[in-house]
PDB file of C-alpha atoms in Angstrom:
ATOM      1  CA  ALA K  29       1.901 -11.894   1.607  1.00 77.00           C
ATOM      2  CA  GLN K  30       1.895  -8.360   0.140  1.00 84.00           C
ATOM      3  CA  SER K  31      -0.184  -5.486   1.537  1.00 91.00           C
ATOM      4  CA  VAL K  32      -1.040  -1.830   0.546  1.00 95.00           C
ATOM      5  CA  THR K  33      -2.078   0.854   2.982  1.00 96.00           C
ATOM      6  CA  GLN K  34      -3.526   4.178   1.797  1.00 97.00           C
ATOM      7  CA  PRO K  35      -3.926   6.117   5.125  1.00 96.00           C
ATOM      8  CA  ASP K  36      -6.153   8.764   3.602  1.00 96.00           C
ATOM      9  CA  ILE K  37      -9.717   7.780   2.823  1.00 96.00           C
ATOM     10  CA  HIS K  38     -10.512  11.118   1.486  1.00 97.00           C
ATOM     11  CA  ILE K  39      -8.767  14.254   0.441  1.00 97.00           C
ATOM     12  CA  THR K  40     -10.056  17.685  -0.584  1.00 97.00           C
ATOM     13  CA  VAL K  41      -8.097  20.181  -2.454  1.00 97.00           C
ATOM     14  CA  SER K  42      -8.566  23.456  -4.407  1.00 97.00           C
ATOM     15  CA  GLU K  43      -8.193  23.522  -8.043  1.00 97.00           C
ATOM     16  CA  GLY K  44      -4.646  24.500  -8.723  1.00 97.00           C
ATOM     17  CA  ALA K  45      -3.212  23.419  -5.530  1.00 97.00           C
ATOM     18  CA  SER K  46      -0.651  20.743  -5.115  1.00 97.00           C
ATOM     19  CA  LEU K  47      -1.684  17.179  -4.347  1.00 97.00           C
ATOM     20  CA  GLU K  48       0.136  14.247  -2.521  1.00 97.00           C
ATOM     21  CA  LEU K  49      -1.551  10.756  -1.950  1.00 98.00           C
ATOM     22  CA  ARG K  50       0.235   8.425   0.430  1.00 98.00           C
ATOM     23  CA  CYS K  51       0.825   4.846  -0.141  1.00 98.00           C
ATOM     24  CA  ASN K  52       2.592   2.417   1.913  1.00 97.00           C
ATOM     25  CA  TYR K  53       3.350  -1.277   0.974  1.00 94.00           C
ATOM     26  CA  SER K  54       4.477  -4.493   2.388  1.00 91.00           C
ATOM     27  CA  TYR K  55       6.438  -6.749   0.223  1.00 84.00           C
ATOM     28  CA  GLY K  56       9.055  -9.326   0.882  1.00 75.00           C
ATOM     29  CA  ALA K  57      11.247  -8.527  -2.289  1.00 78.00           C
ATOM     30  CA  THR K  58      11.565  -5.508  -4.854  1.00 76.00           C
ATOM     31  CA  PRO K  59       7.966  -4.400  -5.365  1.00 84.00           C
ATOM     32  CA  TYR K  60       6.341  -3.627  -8.710  1.00 89.00           C
ATOM     33  CA  LEU K  61       4.115  -0.534  -7.798  1.00 92.00           C
ATOM     34  CA  PHE K  62       1.166   0.962  -9.554  1.00 94.00           C
ATOM     35  CA  TRP K  63      -1.082   3.884  -9.183  1.00 96.00           C
ATOM     36  CA  TYR K  64      -4.603   3.503 -10.862  1.00 96.00           C
ATOM     37  CA  VAL K  65      -7.351   6.026 -11.033  1.00 96.00           C
ATOM     38  CA  GLN K  66     -11.081   5.198 -11.162  1.00 94.00           C
ATOM     39  CA  SER K  67     -13.858   7.767 -12.194  1.00 91.00           C
ATOM     40  CA  PRO K  68     -17.466   6.910 -11.343  1.00 84.00           C
ATOM     41  CA  GLY K  69     -18.714   4.013 -13.288  1.00 78.00           C
ATOM     42  CA  GLN K  70     -15.347   3.487 -15.140  1.00 81.00           C
ATOM     43  CA  GLY K  71     -12.730   0.767 -14.969  1.00 85.00           C
ATOM     44  CA  LEU K  72      -9.325   1.364 -13.642  1.00 91.00           C
ATOM     45  CA  GLN K  73      -6.699   3.411 -15.617  1.00 92.00           C
ATOM     46  CA  LEU K  74      -3.249   3.170 -15.146  1.00 93.00           C
ATOM     47  CA  LEU K  75      -1.600   6.527 -14.098  1.00 96.00           C
ATOM     48  CA  LEU K  76       1.974   5.122 -13.693  1.00 94.00           C
ATOM     49  CA  LYS K  77       4.201   2.143 -12.643  1.00 91.00           C
ATOM     50  CA  TYR K  78       7.382   1.192 -11.003  1.00 91.00           C
ATOM     51  CA  PHE K  79       9.387  -1.787 -11.906  1.00 86.00           C
ATOM     52  CA  SER K  80      12.844  -0.721 -11.397  1.00 82.00           C
ATOM     53  CA  GLY K  81      15.624   2.021 -11.913  1.00 84.00           C
ATOM     54  CA  ASP K  82      14.938   5.702 -11.623  1.00 87.00           C
ATOM     55  CA  THR K  83      12.829   6.049  -8.248  1.00 90.00           C
ATOM     56  CA  LEU K  84      10.924   9.044  -9.442  1.00 95.00           C
ATOM     57  CA  VAL K  85       8.241   7.856 -11.919  1.00 95.00           C
ATOM     58  CA  GLN K  86       6.343  10.088 -14.470  1.00 96.00           C
ATOM     59  CA  GLY K  87       3.026   9.273 -15.536  1.00 96.00           C
ATOM     60  CA  ILE K  88       0.078  10.479 -17.494  1.00 95.00           C
ATOM     61  CA  LYS K  89      -1.986  13.574 -16.682  1.00 94.00           C
ATOM     62  CA  GLY K  90       0.960  15.160 -15.047  1.00 96.00           C
ATOM     63  CA  PHE K  91       1.095  12.795 -12.272  1.00 97.00           C
ATOM     64  CA  GLU K  92       4.427  11.580 -10.727  1.00 97.00           C
ATOM     65  CA  ALA K  93       5.404   9.186  -7.838  1.00 98.00           C
ATOM     66  CA  GLU K  94       8.380   8.378  -5.839  1.00 96.00           C
ATOM     67  CA  PHE K  95       9.534   5.191  -4.631  1.00 94.00           C
ATOM     68  CA  LYS K  96      11.362   5.205  -1.275  1.00 94.00           C
ATOM     69  CA  ARG K  97      12.346   1.728  -0.188  1.00 91.00           C
ATOM     70  CA  SER K  98      13.579   2.960   3.191  1.00 91.00           C
ATOM     71  CA  GLN K  99       9.971   4.155   4.060  1.00 93.00           C
ATOM     72  CA  SER K 100       8.179   1.535   1.916  1.00 93.00           C
ATOM     73  CA  SER K 101       6.453   4.261   0.351  1.00 95.00           C
ATOM     74  CA  PHE K 102       5.165   5.154  -3.236  1.00 97.00           C
ATOM     75  CA  ASN K 103       3.460   8.459  -2.892  1.00 98.00           C
ATOM     76  CA  LEU K 104       1.517  10.060  -5.765  1.00 98.00           C
ATOM     77  CA  ARG K 105       1.978  13.876  -6.604  1.00 98.00           C
ATOM     78  CA  LYS K 106       0.676  16.436  -8.897  1.00 98.00           C
ATOM     79  CA  PRO K 107       1.879  20.143  -8.678  1.00 97.00           C
ATOM     80  CA  SER K 108      -1.472  21.749  -9.916  1.00 97.00           C
ATOM     81  CA  VAL K 109      -4.740  19.801  -9.492  1.00 97.00           C
ATOM     82  CA  HIS K 110      -7.412  20.159 -12.174  1.00 96.00           C
ATOM     83  CA  TRP K 111     -11.056  19.632 -11.438  1.00 95.00           C
ATOM     84  CA  SER K 112     -11.097  16.683 -13.818  1.00 94.00           C
ATOM     85  CA  ASP K 113      -8.748  14.889 -11.353  1.00 96.00           C
ATOM     86  CA  ALA K 114     -11.518  14.480  -9.121  1.00 96.00           C
ATOM     87  CA  ALA K 115     -11.765  10.423  -8.859  1.00 97.00           C
ATOM     88  CA  GLU K 116     -10.727   7.706  -6.736  1.00 97.00           C
ATOM     89  CA  TYR K 117      -6.989   6.688  -6.565  1.00 98.00           C
ATOM     90  CA  PHE K 118      -5.748   3.184  -5.957  1.00 97.00           C
ATOM     91  CA  CYS K 119      -2.118   2.141  -5.082  1.00 97.00           C
ATOM     92  CA  ALA K 120      -1.345  -1.447  -5.956  1.00 94.00           C
ATOM     93  CA  VAL K 121       1.620  -3.754  -5.385  1.00 92.00           C
ATOM     94  CA  GLY K 122       2.387  -6.523  -8.150  1.00 86.00           C
ATOM     95  CA  ALA K 123       3.489  -9.941  -7.659  1.00 73.00           C
ATOM     96  CA  PHE K 124       5.473 -11.153 -10.484  1.00 65.00           C
ATOM     97  CA  GLY K 125       6.888 -14.573 -11.519  1.00 57.00           C
ATOM     98  CA  SER K 126       4.687 -17.069 -12.100  1.00 49.00           C
ATOM     99  CA  ALA K 127       1.754 -15.080 -11.008  1.00 52.00           C
ATOM    100  CA  ARG K 128       1.283 -11.555 -11.835  1.00 63.00           C
ATOM    101  CA  GLN K 129      -1.254 -10.370  -9.466  1.00 78.00           C
ATOM    102  CA  LEU K 130      -2.283  -7.192  -8.005  1.00 88.00           C
ATOM    103  CA  THR K 131      -2.865  -6.423  -4.258  1.00 91.00           C
ATOM    104  CA  PHE K 132      -4.773  -2.991  -4.116  1.00 95.00           C
ATOM    105  CA  GLY K 133      -5.067  -0.467  -1.303  1.00 96.00           C
ATOM    106  CA  SER K 134      -8.579   0.525  -0.189  1.00 96.00           C
ATOM    107  CA  GLY K 135      -8.218   3.801  -2.194  1.00 97.00           C
ATOM    108  CA  THR K 136      -8.442   7.579  -1.708  1.00 98.00           C
ATOM    109  CA  GLN K 137     -11.172   9.570  -2.959  1.00 97.00           C
ATOM    110  CA  LEU K 138     -10.179  13.090  -4.130  1.00 97.00           C
ATOM    111  CA  THR K 139     -12.391  16.084  -4.423  1.00 97.00           C
ATOM    112  CA  VAL K 140     -11.321  19.099  -6.231  1.00 97.00           C
ATOM    113  CA  LEU K 141     -12.981  22.606  -5.065  1.00 96.00           C
ATOM    114  CA  PRO K 142     -13.300  25.289  -7.608  1.00 91.00           C
TER     115      PRO K 142
ATOM    116  CA  GLU W  13      -6.257  -1.584 -30.033  1.00 63.00           C
ATOM    117  CA  ALA W  14      -9.455  -2.642 -28.462  1.00 81.00           C
ATOM    118  CA  GLY W  15      -9.661  -2.914 -24.807  1.00 92.00           C
ATOM    119  CA  VAL W  16     -11.042  -5.381 -22.291  1.00 95.00           C
ATOM    120  CA  ALA W  17     -14.717  -5.931 -22.904  1.00 96.00           C
ATOM    121  CA  GLN W  18     -17.086  -6.883 -20.219  1.00 97.00           C
ATOM    122  CA  SER W  19     -20.870  -7.261 -20.277  1.00 97.00           C
ATOM    123  CA  PRO W  20     -23.127  -6.607 -18.946  1.00 97.00           C
ATOM    124  CA  ARG W  21     -22.424  -3.333 -17.439  1.00 95.00           C
ATOM    125  CA  TYR W  22     -25.053  -3.367 -14.731  1.00 96.00           C
ATOM    126  CA  LYS W  23     -27.169  -6.337 -13.224  1.00 98.00           C
ATOM    127  CA  ILE W  24     -29.804  -6.591 -10.424  1.00 98.00           C
ATOM    128  CA  ILE W  25     -30.822  -9.789  -9.088  1.00 98.00           C
ATOM    129  CA  GLU W  26     -32.635 -11.175  -6.142  1.00 98.00           C
ATOM    130  CA  LYS W  27     -30.653 -13.113  -3.526  1.00 97.00           C
ATOM    131  CA  ARG W  28     -30.427 -16.913  -4.358  1.00 97.00           C
ATOM    132  CA  GLN W  29     -30.679 -16.281  -7.996  1.00 98.00           C
ATOM    133  CA  SER W  30     -27.738 -17.117 -10.483  1.00 98.00           C
ATOM    134  CA  VAL W  31     -25.837 -14.594 -12.563  1.00 98.00           C
ATOM    135  CA  ALA W  32     -23.095 -14.671 -15.165  1.00 98.00           C
ATOM    136  CA  PHE W  33     -20.431 -12.124 -16.220  1.00 98.00           C
ATOM    137  CA  TRP W  34     -18.576 -12.259 -19.526  1.00 97.00           C
ATOM    138  CA  CYS W  35     -15.170 -10.828 -20.196  1.00 97.00           C
ATOM    139  CA  ASN W  36     -13.150 -10.627 -23.720  1.00 97.00           C
ATOM    140  CA  PRO W  37      -9.514  -9.691 -22.854  1.00 96.00           C
ATOM    141  CA  ILE W  38      -7.283  -7.816 -25.243  1.00 94.00           C
ATOM    142  CA  SER W  39      -6.255  -9.930 -28.369  1.00 93.00           C
ATOM    143  CA  GLY W  40      -3.125 -11.884 -27.601  1.00 90.00           C
ATOM    144  CA  HIS W  41      -3.165 -11.540 -23.684  1.00 91.00           C
ATOM    145  CA  ALA W  42      -2.755 -15.171 -22.347  1.00 90.00           C
ATOM    146  CA  THR W  43      -3.334 -13.958 -18.734  1.00 91.00           C
ATOM    147  CA  LEU W  44      -6.763 -12.991 -17.398  1.00 94.00           C
ATOM    148  CA  TYR W  45      -7.984 -11.883 -14.137  1.00 94.00           C
ATOM    149  CA  TRP W  46     -11.206 -11.422 -12.356  1.00 97.00           C
ATOM    150  CA  TYR W  47     -11.286  -8.949  -9.504  1.00 96.00           C
ATOM    151  CA  GLN W  48     -14.259  -8.121  -7.046  1.00 97.00           C
ATOM    152  CA  GLN W  49     -14.355  -4.519  -5.777  1.00 95.00           C
ATOM    153  CA  ILE W  50     -16.936  -3.765  -2.886  1.00 95.00           C
ATOM    154  CA  LEU W  51     -18.127  -0.352  -2.309  1.00 91.00           C
ATOM    155  CA  GLY W  52     -15.569   1.539  -0.540  1.00 89.00           C
ATOM    156  CA  GLN W  53     -12.649  -1.028  -1.003  1.00 92.00           C
ATOM    157  CA  GLY W  54      -9.873  -1.671  -3.473  1.00 94.00           C
ATOM    158  CA  PRO W  55     -10.393  -4.465  -5.849  1.00 95.00           C
ATOM    159  CA  LYS W  56      -9.607  -8.021  -4.681  1.00 95.00           C
ATOM    160  CA  LEU W  57      -8.427 -10.703  -6.910  1.00 93.00           C
ATOM    161  CA  LEU W  58     -10.729 -13.579  -7.363  1.00 96.00           C
ATOM    162  CA  ILE W  59      -9.248 -15.867  -9.979  1.00 95.00           C
ATOM    163  CA  GLN W  60      -6.248 -15.899 -12.602  1.00 93.00           C
ATOM    164  CA  PHE W  61      -6.100 -17.755 -15.584  1.00 93.00           C
ATOM    165  CA  GLN W  62      -3.041 -18.543 -17.810  1.00 90.00           C
ATOM    166  CA  ASN W  63      -4.404 -19.310 -21.214  1.00 90.00           C
ATOM    167  CA  ASN W  64      -7.485 -21.871 -20.183  1.00 88.00           C
ATOM    168  CA  GLY W  65      -5.675 -22.977 -17.006  1.00 92.00           C
ATOM    169  CA  VAL W  66      -6.127 -21.703 -13.500  1.00 93.00           C
ATOM    170  CA  VAL W  67      -3.156 -20.130 -11.911  1.00 89.00           C
ATOM    171  CA  ASP W  68      -4.709 -18.996  -8.641  1.00 90.00           C
ATOM    172  CA  ASP W  69      -8.086 -19.314  -7.358  1.00 94.00           C
ATOM    173  CA  SER W  70      -7.330 -19.226  -3.629  1.00 92.00           C
ATOM    174  CA  GLN W  71      -9.580 -16.331  -2.967  1.00 92.00           C
ATOM    175  CA  LEU W  72     -12.534 -17.566  -5.038  1.00 96.00           C
ATOM    176  CA  PRO W  73     -15.470 -18.702  -2.957  1.00 95.00           C
ATOM    177  CA  LYS W  74     -16.095 -21.854  -4.573  1.00 95.00           C
ATOM    178  CA  ASP W  75     -19.161 -22.947  -2.878  1.00 96.00           C
ATOM    179  CA  ARG W  76     -20.927 -20.274  -5.059  1.00 97.00           C
ATOM    180  CA  PHE W  77     -18.555 -18.813  -7.598  1.00 98.00           C
ATOM    181  CA  SER W  78     -17.190 -20.534 -10.504  1.00 97.00           C
ATOM    182  CA  ALA W  79     -15.208 -19.255 -13.736  1.00 97.00           C
ATOM    183  CA  GLU W  80     -14.083 -20.816 -16.875  1.00 96.00           C
ATOM    184  CA  ARG W  81     -11.862 -19.820 -19.828  1.00 95.00           C
ATOM    185  CA  LEU W  82     -12.451 -22.879 -21.996  1.00 83.00           C
ATOM    186  CA  LYS W  83     -10.894 -21.953 -25.212  1.00 88.00           C
ATOM    187  CA  GLY W  84      -8.176 -19.605 -23.585  1.00 86.00           C
ATOM    188  CA  VAL W  85      -9.629 -16.340 -24.830  1.00 93.00           C
ATOM    189  CA  ASP W  86     -12.896 -14.930 -23.177  1.00 96.00           C
ATOM    190  CA  SER W  87     -13.967 -15.838 -19.749  1.00 97.00           C
ATOM    191  CA  THR W  88     -17.349 -16.298 -17.781  1.00 98.00           C
ATOM    192  CA  LEU W  89     -17.711 -15.687 -13.968  1.00 98.00           C
ATOM    193  CA  LYS W  90     -20.775 -17.240 -12.355  1.00 98.00           C
ATOM    194  CA  ILE W  91     -22.251 -16.765  -8.972  1.00 98.00           C
ATOM    195  CA  GLN W  92     -24.905 -19.389  -7.880  1.00 97.00           C
ATOM    196  CA  PRO W  93     -26.583 -18.713  -5.691  1.00 96.00           C
ATOM    197  CA  ALA W  94     -26.102 -15.117  -4.921  1.00 97.00           C
ATOM    198  CA  LYS W  95     -26.075 -13.409  -1.686  1.00 97.00           C
ATOM    199  CA  LEU W  96     -26.344 -10.017  -0.441  1.00 97.00           C
ATOM    200  CA  GLU W  97     -22.767  -9.498   0.145  1.00 97.00           C
ATOM    201  CA  ASP W  98     -21.820 -10.385  -3.485  1.00 97.00           C
ATOM    202  CA  SER W  99     -23.118  -6.876  -4.557  1.00 98.00           C
ATOM    203  CA  ALA W 100     -20.086  -5.332  -5.843  1.00 97.00           C
ATOM    204  CA  VAL W 101     -18.180  -4.395  -9.211  1.00 96.00           C
ATOM    205  CA  TYR W 102     -16.631  -7.370 -10.916  1.00 97.00           C
ATOM    206  CA  LEU W 103     -13.660  -6.261 -12.884  1.00 96.00           C
ATOM    207  CA  CYS W 104     -11.967  -8.134 -15.622  1.00 96.00           C
ATOM    208  CA  ALA W 105      -8.463  -7.565 -16.599  1.00 94.00           C
ATOM    209  CA  SER W 106      -5.796  -9.046 -18.947  1.00 93.00           C
ATOM    210  CA  SER W 107      -2.078  -8.909 -19.314  1.00 89.00           C
ATOM    211  CA  THR W 108       0.675 -10.663 -21.476  1.00 84.00           C
ATOM    212  CA  PRO W 109       3.169 -12.517 -19.312  1.00 71.00           C
ATOM    213  CA  THR W 110       5.884 -12.688 -21.897  1.00 66.00           C
ATOM    214  CA  ALA W 111       6.389  -8.936 -22.290  1.00 64.00           C
ATOM    215  CA  PRO W 112       8.568  -7.500 -19.566  1.00 62.00           C
ATOM    216  CA  ASN W 113       7.361  -4.418 -17.430  1.00 67.00           C
ATOM    217  CA  THR W 114       3.855  -4.485 -18.558  1.00 75.00           C
ATOM    218  CA  GLU W 115       0.752  -4.020 -16.596  1.00 83.00           C
ATOM    219  CA  ALA W 116      -2.802  -5.456 -16.403  1.00 88.00           C
ATOM    220  CA  PHE W 117      -5.530  -3.644 -18.381  1.00 90.00           C
ATOM    221  CA  PHE W 118      -8.750  -3.457 -16.834  1.00 93.00           C
ATOM    222  CA  GLY W 119     -12.388  -3.521 -18.235  1.00 94.00           C
ATOM    223  CA  GLN W 120     -15.075  -1.149 -17.245  1.00 93.00           C
ATOM    224  CA  GLY W 121     -16.696  -3.657 -14.874  1.00 94.00           C
ATOM    225  CA  THR W 122     -19.956  -5.124 -14.218  1.00 96.00           C
ATOM    226  CA  ARG W 123     -21.870  -3.725 -11.212  1.00 96.00           C
ATOM    227  CA  LEU W 124     -24.043  -6.269  -9.482  1.00 98.00           C
ATOM    228  CA  THR W 125     -26.753  -5.457  -7.098  1.00 98.00           C
ATOM    229  CA  VAL W 126     -28.303  -8.306  -5.167  1.00 98.00           C
ATOM    230  CA  VAL W 127     -31.460  -7.312  -3.488  1.00 97.00           C
TER     231      VAL W 127
END
């Protein structure tokens, strides 16, 4: 069975600083990987996804993530954080085939200081 | 394109009462999912439908939870009777299984509080 670990429960950064959110996954085949963002009272918005090909994936809002098979990681990065990026971030691994399902990590809460 | 619609947005009930949530997926999306998100955790899949058939309900507590998608479009998730530990956000998502490299789209969720 697949699993996702987000080791950082809460991260605080200053506005304008760089950001890296960690994600490690466990999956028996080539994973399909996602990062979602959730603002208070809102649903999940997809930031970016990896299915195959280039291991550096660009997403919305200036985010990017890099798939590293050797480390079973899919870390999310942003070079300069904006106050509006404060939210909870979820990494997820997808199982495809007959059942397209997502297994989510427990999330990382991002606080942005002015 | 309209997104995944869910109602109600919020619901407060007493334990042992029943409750139902409704979801209308994106038009044309054959696959529909219900997730449960307990505070401080990531969403956990409860059930997956393909059209009006159940693909996976292995994590659905069937003694109290039920879900249906009778016409293969909108879906209802029911809890009867509710327990305190059912307090969570219930997220509905949909996807199109035939298009390659597509993701699931999520609704805003229904926040259930059981008191």
